[in-house]
mmCIF file of C-alpha atoms in Angstrom:
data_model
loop_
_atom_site.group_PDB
_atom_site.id
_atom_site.type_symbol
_atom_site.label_atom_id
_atom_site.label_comp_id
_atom_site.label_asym_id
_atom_site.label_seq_id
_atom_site.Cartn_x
_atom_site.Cartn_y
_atom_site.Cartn_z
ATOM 1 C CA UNK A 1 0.000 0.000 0.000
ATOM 2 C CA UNK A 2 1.034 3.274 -0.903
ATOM 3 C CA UNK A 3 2.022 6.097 1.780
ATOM 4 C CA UNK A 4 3.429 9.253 1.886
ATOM 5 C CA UNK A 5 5.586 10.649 4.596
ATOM 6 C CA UNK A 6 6.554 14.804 4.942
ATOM 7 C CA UNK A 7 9.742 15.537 6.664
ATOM 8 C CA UNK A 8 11.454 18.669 7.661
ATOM 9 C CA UNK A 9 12.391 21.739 10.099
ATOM 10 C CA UNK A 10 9.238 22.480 11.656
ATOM 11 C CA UNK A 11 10.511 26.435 12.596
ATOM 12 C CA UNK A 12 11.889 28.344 9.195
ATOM 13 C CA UNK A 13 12.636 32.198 10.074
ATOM 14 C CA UNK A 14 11.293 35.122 7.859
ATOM 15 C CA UNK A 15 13.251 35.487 5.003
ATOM 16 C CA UNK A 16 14.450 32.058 5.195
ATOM 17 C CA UNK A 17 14.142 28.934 2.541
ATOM 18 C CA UNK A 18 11.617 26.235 3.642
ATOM 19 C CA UNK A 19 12.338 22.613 2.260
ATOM 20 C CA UNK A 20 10.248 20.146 2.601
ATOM 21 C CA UNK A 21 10.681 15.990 1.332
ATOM 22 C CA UNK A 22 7.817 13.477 0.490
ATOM 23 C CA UNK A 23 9.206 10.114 1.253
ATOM 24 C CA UNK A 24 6.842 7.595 -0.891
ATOM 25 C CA UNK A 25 7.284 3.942 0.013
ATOM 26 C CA UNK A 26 4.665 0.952 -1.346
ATOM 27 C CA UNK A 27 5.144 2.098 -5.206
ATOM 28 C CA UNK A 28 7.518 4.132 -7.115
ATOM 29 C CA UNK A 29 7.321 7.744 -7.888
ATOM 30 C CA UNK A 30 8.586 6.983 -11.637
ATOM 31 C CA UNK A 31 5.705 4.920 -12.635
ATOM 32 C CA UNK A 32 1.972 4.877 -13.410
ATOM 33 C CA UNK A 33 1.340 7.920 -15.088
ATOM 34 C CA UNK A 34 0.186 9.957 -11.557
ATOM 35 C CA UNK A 35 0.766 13.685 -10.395
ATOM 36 C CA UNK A 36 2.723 14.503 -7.244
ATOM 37 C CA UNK A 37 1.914 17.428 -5.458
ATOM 38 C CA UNK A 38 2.420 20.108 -2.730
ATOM 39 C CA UNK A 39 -1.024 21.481 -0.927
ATOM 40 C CA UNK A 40 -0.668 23.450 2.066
ATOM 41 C CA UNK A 41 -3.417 24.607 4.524
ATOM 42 C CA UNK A 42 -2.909 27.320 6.885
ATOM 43 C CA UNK A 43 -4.037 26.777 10.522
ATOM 44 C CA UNK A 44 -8.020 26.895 10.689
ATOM 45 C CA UNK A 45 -7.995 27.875 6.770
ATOM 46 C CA UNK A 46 -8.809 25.876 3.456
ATOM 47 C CA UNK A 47 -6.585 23.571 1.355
ATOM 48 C CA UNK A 48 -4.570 25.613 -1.375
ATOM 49 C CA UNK A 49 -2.348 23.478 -4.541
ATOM 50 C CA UNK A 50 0.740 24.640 -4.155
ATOM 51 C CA UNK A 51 2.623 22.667 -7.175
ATOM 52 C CA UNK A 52 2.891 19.433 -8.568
ATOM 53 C CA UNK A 53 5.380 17.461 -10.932
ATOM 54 C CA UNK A 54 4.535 14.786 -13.588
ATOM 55 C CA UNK A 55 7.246 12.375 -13.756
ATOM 56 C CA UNK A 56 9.258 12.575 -16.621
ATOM 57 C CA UNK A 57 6.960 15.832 -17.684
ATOM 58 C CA UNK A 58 6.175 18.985 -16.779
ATOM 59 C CA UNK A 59 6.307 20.349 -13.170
ATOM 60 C CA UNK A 60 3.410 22.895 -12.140
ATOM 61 C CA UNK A 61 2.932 26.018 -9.676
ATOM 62 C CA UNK A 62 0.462 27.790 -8.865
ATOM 63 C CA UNK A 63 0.682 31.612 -10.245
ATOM 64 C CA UNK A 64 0.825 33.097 -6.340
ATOM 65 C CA UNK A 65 3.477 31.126 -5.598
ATOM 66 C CA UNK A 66 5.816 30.298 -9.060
ATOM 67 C CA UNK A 67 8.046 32.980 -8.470
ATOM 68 C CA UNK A 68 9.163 31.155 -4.779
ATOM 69 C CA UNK A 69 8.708 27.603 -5.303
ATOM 70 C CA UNK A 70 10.860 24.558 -6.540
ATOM 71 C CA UNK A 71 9.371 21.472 -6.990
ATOM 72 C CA UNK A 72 12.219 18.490 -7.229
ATOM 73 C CA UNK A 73 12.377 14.857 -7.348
ATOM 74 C CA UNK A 74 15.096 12.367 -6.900
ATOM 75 C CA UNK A 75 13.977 9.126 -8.122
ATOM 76 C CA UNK A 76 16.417 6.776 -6.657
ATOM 77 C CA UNK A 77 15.252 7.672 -3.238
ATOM 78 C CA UNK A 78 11.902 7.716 -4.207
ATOM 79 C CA UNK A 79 11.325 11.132 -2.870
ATOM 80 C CA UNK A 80 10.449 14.484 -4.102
ATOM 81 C CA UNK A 81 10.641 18.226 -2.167
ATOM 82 C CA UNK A 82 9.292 21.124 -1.848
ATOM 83 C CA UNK A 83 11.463 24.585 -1.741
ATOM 84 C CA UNK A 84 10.152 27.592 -1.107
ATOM 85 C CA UNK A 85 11.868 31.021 -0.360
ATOM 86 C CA UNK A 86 11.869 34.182 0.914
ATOM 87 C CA UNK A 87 8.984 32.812 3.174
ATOM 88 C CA UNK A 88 6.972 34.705 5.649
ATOM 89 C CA UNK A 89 4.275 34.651 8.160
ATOM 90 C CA UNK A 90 1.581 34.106 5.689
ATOM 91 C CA UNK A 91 3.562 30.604 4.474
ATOM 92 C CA UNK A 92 2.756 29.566 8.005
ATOM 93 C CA UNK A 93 0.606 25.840 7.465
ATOM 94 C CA UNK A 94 0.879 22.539 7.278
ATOM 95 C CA UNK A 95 2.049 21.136 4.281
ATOM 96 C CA UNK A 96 1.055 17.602 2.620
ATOM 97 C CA UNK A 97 2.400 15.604 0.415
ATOM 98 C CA UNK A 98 -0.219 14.317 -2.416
ATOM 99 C CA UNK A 99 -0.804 11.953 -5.386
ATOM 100 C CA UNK A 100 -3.437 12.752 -7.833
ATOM 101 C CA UNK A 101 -4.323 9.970 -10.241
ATOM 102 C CA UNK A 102 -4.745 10.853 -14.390
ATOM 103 C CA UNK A 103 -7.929 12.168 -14.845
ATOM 104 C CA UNK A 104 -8.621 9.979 -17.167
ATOM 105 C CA UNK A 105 -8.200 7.014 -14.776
ATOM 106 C CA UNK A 106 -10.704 8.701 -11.967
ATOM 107 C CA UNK A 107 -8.122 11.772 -11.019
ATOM 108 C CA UNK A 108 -8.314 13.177 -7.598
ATOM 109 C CA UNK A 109 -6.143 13.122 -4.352
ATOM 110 C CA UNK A 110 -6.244 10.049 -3.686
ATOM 111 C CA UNK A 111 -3.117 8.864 -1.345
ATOM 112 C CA UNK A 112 -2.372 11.648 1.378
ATOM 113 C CA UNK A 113 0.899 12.156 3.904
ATOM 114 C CA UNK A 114 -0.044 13.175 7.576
ATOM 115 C CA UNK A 115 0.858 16.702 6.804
ATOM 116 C CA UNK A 116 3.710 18.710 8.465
ATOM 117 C CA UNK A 117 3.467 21.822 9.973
ATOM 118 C CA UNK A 118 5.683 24.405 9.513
ATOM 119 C CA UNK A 119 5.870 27.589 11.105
ATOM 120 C CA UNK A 120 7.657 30.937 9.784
ATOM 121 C CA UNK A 121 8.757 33.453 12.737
ATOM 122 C CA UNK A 122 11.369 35.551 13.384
ATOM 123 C CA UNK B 1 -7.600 30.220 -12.675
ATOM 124 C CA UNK B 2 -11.298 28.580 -11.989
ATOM 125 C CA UNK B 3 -12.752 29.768 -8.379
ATOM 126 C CA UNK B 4 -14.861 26.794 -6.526
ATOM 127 C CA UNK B 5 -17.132 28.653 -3.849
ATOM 128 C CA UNK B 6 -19.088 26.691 -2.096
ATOM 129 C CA UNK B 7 -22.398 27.110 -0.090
ATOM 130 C CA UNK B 8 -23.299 27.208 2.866
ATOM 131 C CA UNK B 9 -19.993 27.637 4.923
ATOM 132 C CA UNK B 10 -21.552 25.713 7.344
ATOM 133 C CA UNK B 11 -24.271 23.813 8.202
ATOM 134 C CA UNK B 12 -25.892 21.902 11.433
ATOM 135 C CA UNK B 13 -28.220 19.120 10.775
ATOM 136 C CA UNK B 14 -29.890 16.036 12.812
ATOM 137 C CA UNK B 15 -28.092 12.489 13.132
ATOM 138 C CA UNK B 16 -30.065 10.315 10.097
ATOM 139 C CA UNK B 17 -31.480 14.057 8.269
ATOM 140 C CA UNK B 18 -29.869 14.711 4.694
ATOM 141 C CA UNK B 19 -27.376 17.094 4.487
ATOM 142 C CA UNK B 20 -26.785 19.117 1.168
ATOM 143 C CA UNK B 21 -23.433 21.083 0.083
ATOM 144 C CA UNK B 22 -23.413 23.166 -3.088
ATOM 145 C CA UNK B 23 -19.940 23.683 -5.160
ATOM 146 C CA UNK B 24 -19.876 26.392 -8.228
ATOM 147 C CA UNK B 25 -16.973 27.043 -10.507
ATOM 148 C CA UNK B 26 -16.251 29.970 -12.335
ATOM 149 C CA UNK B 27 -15.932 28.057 -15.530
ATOM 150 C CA UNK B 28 -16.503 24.756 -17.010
ATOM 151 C CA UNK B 29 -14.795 21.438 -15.277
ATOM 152 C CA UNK B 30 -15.465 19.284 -18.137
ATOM 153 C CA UNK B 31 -12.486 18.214 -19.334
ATOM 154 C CA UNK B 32 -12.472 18.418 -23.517
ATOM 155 C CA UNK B 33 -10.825 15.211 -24.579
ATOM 156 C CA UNK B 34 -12.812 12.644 -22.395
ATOM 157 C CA UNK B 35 -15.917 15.307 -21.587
ATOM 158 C CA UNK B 36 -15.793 14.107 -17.656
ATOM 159 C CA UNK B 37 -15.902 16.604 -14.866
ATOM 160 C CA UNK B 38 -12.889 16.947 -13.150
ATOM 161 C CA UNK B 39 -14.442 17.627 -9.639
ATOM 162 C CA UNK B 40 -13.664 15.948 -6.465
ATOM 163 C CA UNK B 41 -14.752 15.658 -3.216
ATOM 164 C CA UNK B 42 -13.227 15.508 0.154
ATOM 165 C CA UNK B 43 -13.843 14.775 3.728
ATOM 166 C CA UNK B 44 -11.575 16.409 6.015
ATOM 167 C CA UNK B 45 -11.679 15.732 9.678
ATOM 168 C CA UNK B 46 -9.467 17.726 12.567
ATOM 169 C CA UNK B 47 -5.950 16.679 13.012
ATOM 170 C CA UNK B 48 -6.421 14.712 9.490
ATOM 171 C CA UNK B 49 -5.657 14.784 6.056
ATOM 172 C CA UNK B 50 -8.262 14.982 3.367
ATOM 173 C CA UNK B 51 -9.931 12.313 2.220
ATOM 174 C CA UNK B 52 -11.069 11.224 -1.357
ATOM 175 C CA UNK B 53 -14.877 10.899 -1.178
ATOM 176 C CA UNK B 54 -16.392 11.263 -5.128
ATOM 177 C CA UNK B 55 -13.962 11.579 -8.206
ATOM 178 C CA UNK B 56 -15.615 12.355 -11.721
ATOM 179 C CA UNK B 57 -18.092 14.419 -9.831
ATOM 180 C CA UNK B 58 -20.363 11.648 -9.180
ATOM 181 C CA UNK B 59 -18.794 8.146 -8.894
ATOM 182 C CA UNK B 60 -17.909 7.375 -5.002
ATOM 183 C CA UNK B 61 -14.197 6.112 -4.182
ATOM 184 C CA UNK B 62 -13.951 2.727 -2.879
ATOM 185 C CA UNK B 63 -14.896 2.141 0.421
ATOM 186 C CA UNK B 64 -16.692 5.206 0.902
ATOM 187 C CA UNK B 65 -20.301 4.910 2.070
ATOM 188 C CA UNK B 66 -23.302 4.862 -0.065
ATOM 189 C CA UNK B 67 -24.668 7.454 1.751
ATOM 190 C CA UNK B 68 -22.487 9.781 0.137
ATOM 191 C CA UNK B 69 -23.658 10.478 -3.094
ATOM 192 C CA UNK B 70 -22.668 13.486 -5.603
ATOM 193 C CA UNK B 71 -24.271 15.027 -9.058
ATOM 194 C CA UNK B 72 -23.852 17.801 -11.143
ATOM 195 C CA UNK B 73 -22.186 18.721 -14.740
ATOM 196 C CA UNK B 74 -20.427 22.005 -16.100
ATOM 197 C CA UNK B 75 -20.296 24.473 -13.101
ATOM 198 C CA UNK B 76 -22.352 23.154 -10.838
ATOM 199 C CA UNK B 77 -22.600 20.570 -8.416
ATOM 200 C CA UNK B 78 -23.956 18.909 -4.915
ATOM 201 C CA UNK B 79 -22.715 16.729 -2.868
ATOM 202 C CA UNK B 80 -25.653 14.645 -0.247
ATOM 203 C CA UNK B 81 -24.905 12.924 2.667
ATOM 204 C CA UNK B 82 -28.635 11.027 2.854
ATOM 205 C CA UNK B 83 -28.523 10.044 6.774
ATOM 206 C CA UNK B 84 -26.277 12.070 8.641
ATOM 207 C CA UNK B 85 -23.722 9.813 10.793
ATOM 208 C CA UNK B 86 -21.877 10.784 13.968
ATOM 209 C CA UNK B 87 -18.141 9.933 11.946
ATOM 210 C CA UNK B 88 -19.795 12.577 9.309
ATOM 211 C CA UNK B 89 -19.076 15.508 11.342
ATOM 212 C CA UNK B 90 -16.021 17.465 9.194
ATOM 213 C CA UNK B 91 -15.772 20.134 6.951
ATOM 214 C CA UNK B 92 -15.696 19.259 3.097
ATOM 215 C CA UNK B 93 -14.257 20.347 -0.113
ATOM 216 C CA UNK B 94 -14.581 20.742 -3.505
ATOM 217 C CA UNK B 95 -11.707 20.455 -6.080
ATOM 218 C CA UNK B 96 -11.216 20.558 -9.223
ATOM 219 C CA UNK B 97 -8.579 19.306 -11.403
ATOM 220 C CA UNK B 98 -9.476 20.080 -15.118
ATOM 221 C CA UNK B 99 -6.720 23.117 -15.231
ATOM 222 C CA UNK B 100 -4.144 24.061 -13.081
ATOM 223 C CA UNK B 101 -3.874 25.763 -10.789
ATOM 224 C CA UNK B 102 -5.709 22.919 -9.477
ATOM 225 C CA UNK B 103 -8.050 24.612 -6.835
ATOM 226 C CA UNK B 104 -10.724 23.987 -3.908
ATOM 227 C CA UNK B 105 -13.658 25.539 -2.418
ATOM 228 C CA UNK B 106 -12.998 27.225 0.734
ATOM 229 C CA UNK B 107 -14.846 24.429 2.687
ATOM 230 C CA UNK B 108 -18.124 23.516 4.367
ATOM 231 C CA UNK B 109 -18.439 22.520 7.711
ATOM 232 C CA UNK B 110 -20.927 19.800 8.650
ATOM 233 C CA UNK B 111 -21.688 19.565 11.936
ATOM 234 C CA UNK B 112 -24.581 17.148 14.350
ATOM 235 C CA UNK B 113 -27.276 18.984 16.248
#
């Protein structure tokens, strides 16, 4: 079975890079065709997409956020990450990890990590 | 990008009463090549991730409950929970994922009177 696993500093200061690694174990990142994405949701707010990558395609951001974010994988340890800089207060949430099947083949989120929160301060 | 508002932002209803959550984008979700709606739905409960509930708009994930049902086409859609369950209480979202940025409604709280 599939699972997803977030991982890093929990604390970034203002100003400061946040990175962030999906650990996937059960399957492999370089096959079936699927999206792997970033979604963050600040504390007590809604879900927002931050980014996604296809593997061995395209990689996506969303427009707010393009600018700051770096979407990476590295295949052979079956793990992708999240960079973001120049963070601030506002890029206080927690932050999952995400699959998203082809829409053709049903689409949606459909595997999840736990989330990690991550707070910016100074 | 395509805004997803949903309505109401919350809601209290009765353990076994329907409950009823509306979705709207600002554009079409049918996807051209296949002419599906890209829409999802998700259960999210505190301390949890998100949960798949409906894909394609309509068709439930496995596992999930046939009380949970979903319709709608184009920009406009419902999801029903038929008899309201205790494990029902969360808040809800819409997504769709026709065109990125993929994005979600802001969220509908369900709660039991």
């Amino acid at each position: 079975q599939l699972h997803l696993q977030e991982s890093g500093p929990g604390l970034v200061k203002t100003s400061e890079t946040l990175s962030l690694t999906c650990t996937v174990s059960g399957g492999f990142i370089s096959g079936g065709g699927y999206y792997w994405a970033w979604i963050r949701q600040p504390p007590g707010k809604g879900l927002e997409w931050v980014g996604c990558f296809w593997y061995g395609g395209n990689t996506y951001y969303t427009p707010s956020l393009r600018s700051r974010v770096t979407i990476s994988v590295d295949a052979s340890k079956n793990q992708y990450s999240l960079r973001m800089t120049s963070v601030t207060a506002a890029d206080t949430s927690i932050y999952y990890c995400a699959r998203r099947r082809p829409g053709g083949a049903r689409g949606g989120f459909d595997i999840w990590g736990q989330g990690t929160m991550v707070t910016v301060s100074s | 990008d395509i805004v997803m508002t949903q309505s109401p932002d919350s809601l209290v209803v009765s353990l076994g009463e329907r409950a009823t959550i509306n979705c709207r984008s600002s554009q079409s979700v049918i996807y051209s090549s296949d002419k599906k709606n890209y829409l999802g739905w998700y259960q999210q409960k505190p301390g949890q991730p998100p949960k798949l509930l409906i894909y394609w708009a309509s068709t439930r994930e496995s596992g999930v409950p046939d009380r949970f049902s979903a319709s709608g086409s184009g920009t406009d859609f419902t999801l029903t929970i038929s008899s309201l369950q205790p494990e029902d209480a969360a808040v809800y979202y819409c997504q769709q994922y026709t065109t990125t940025p993929w994005t979600f409604g802001q969220g509908t709280k369900v709660e039991i009177k």
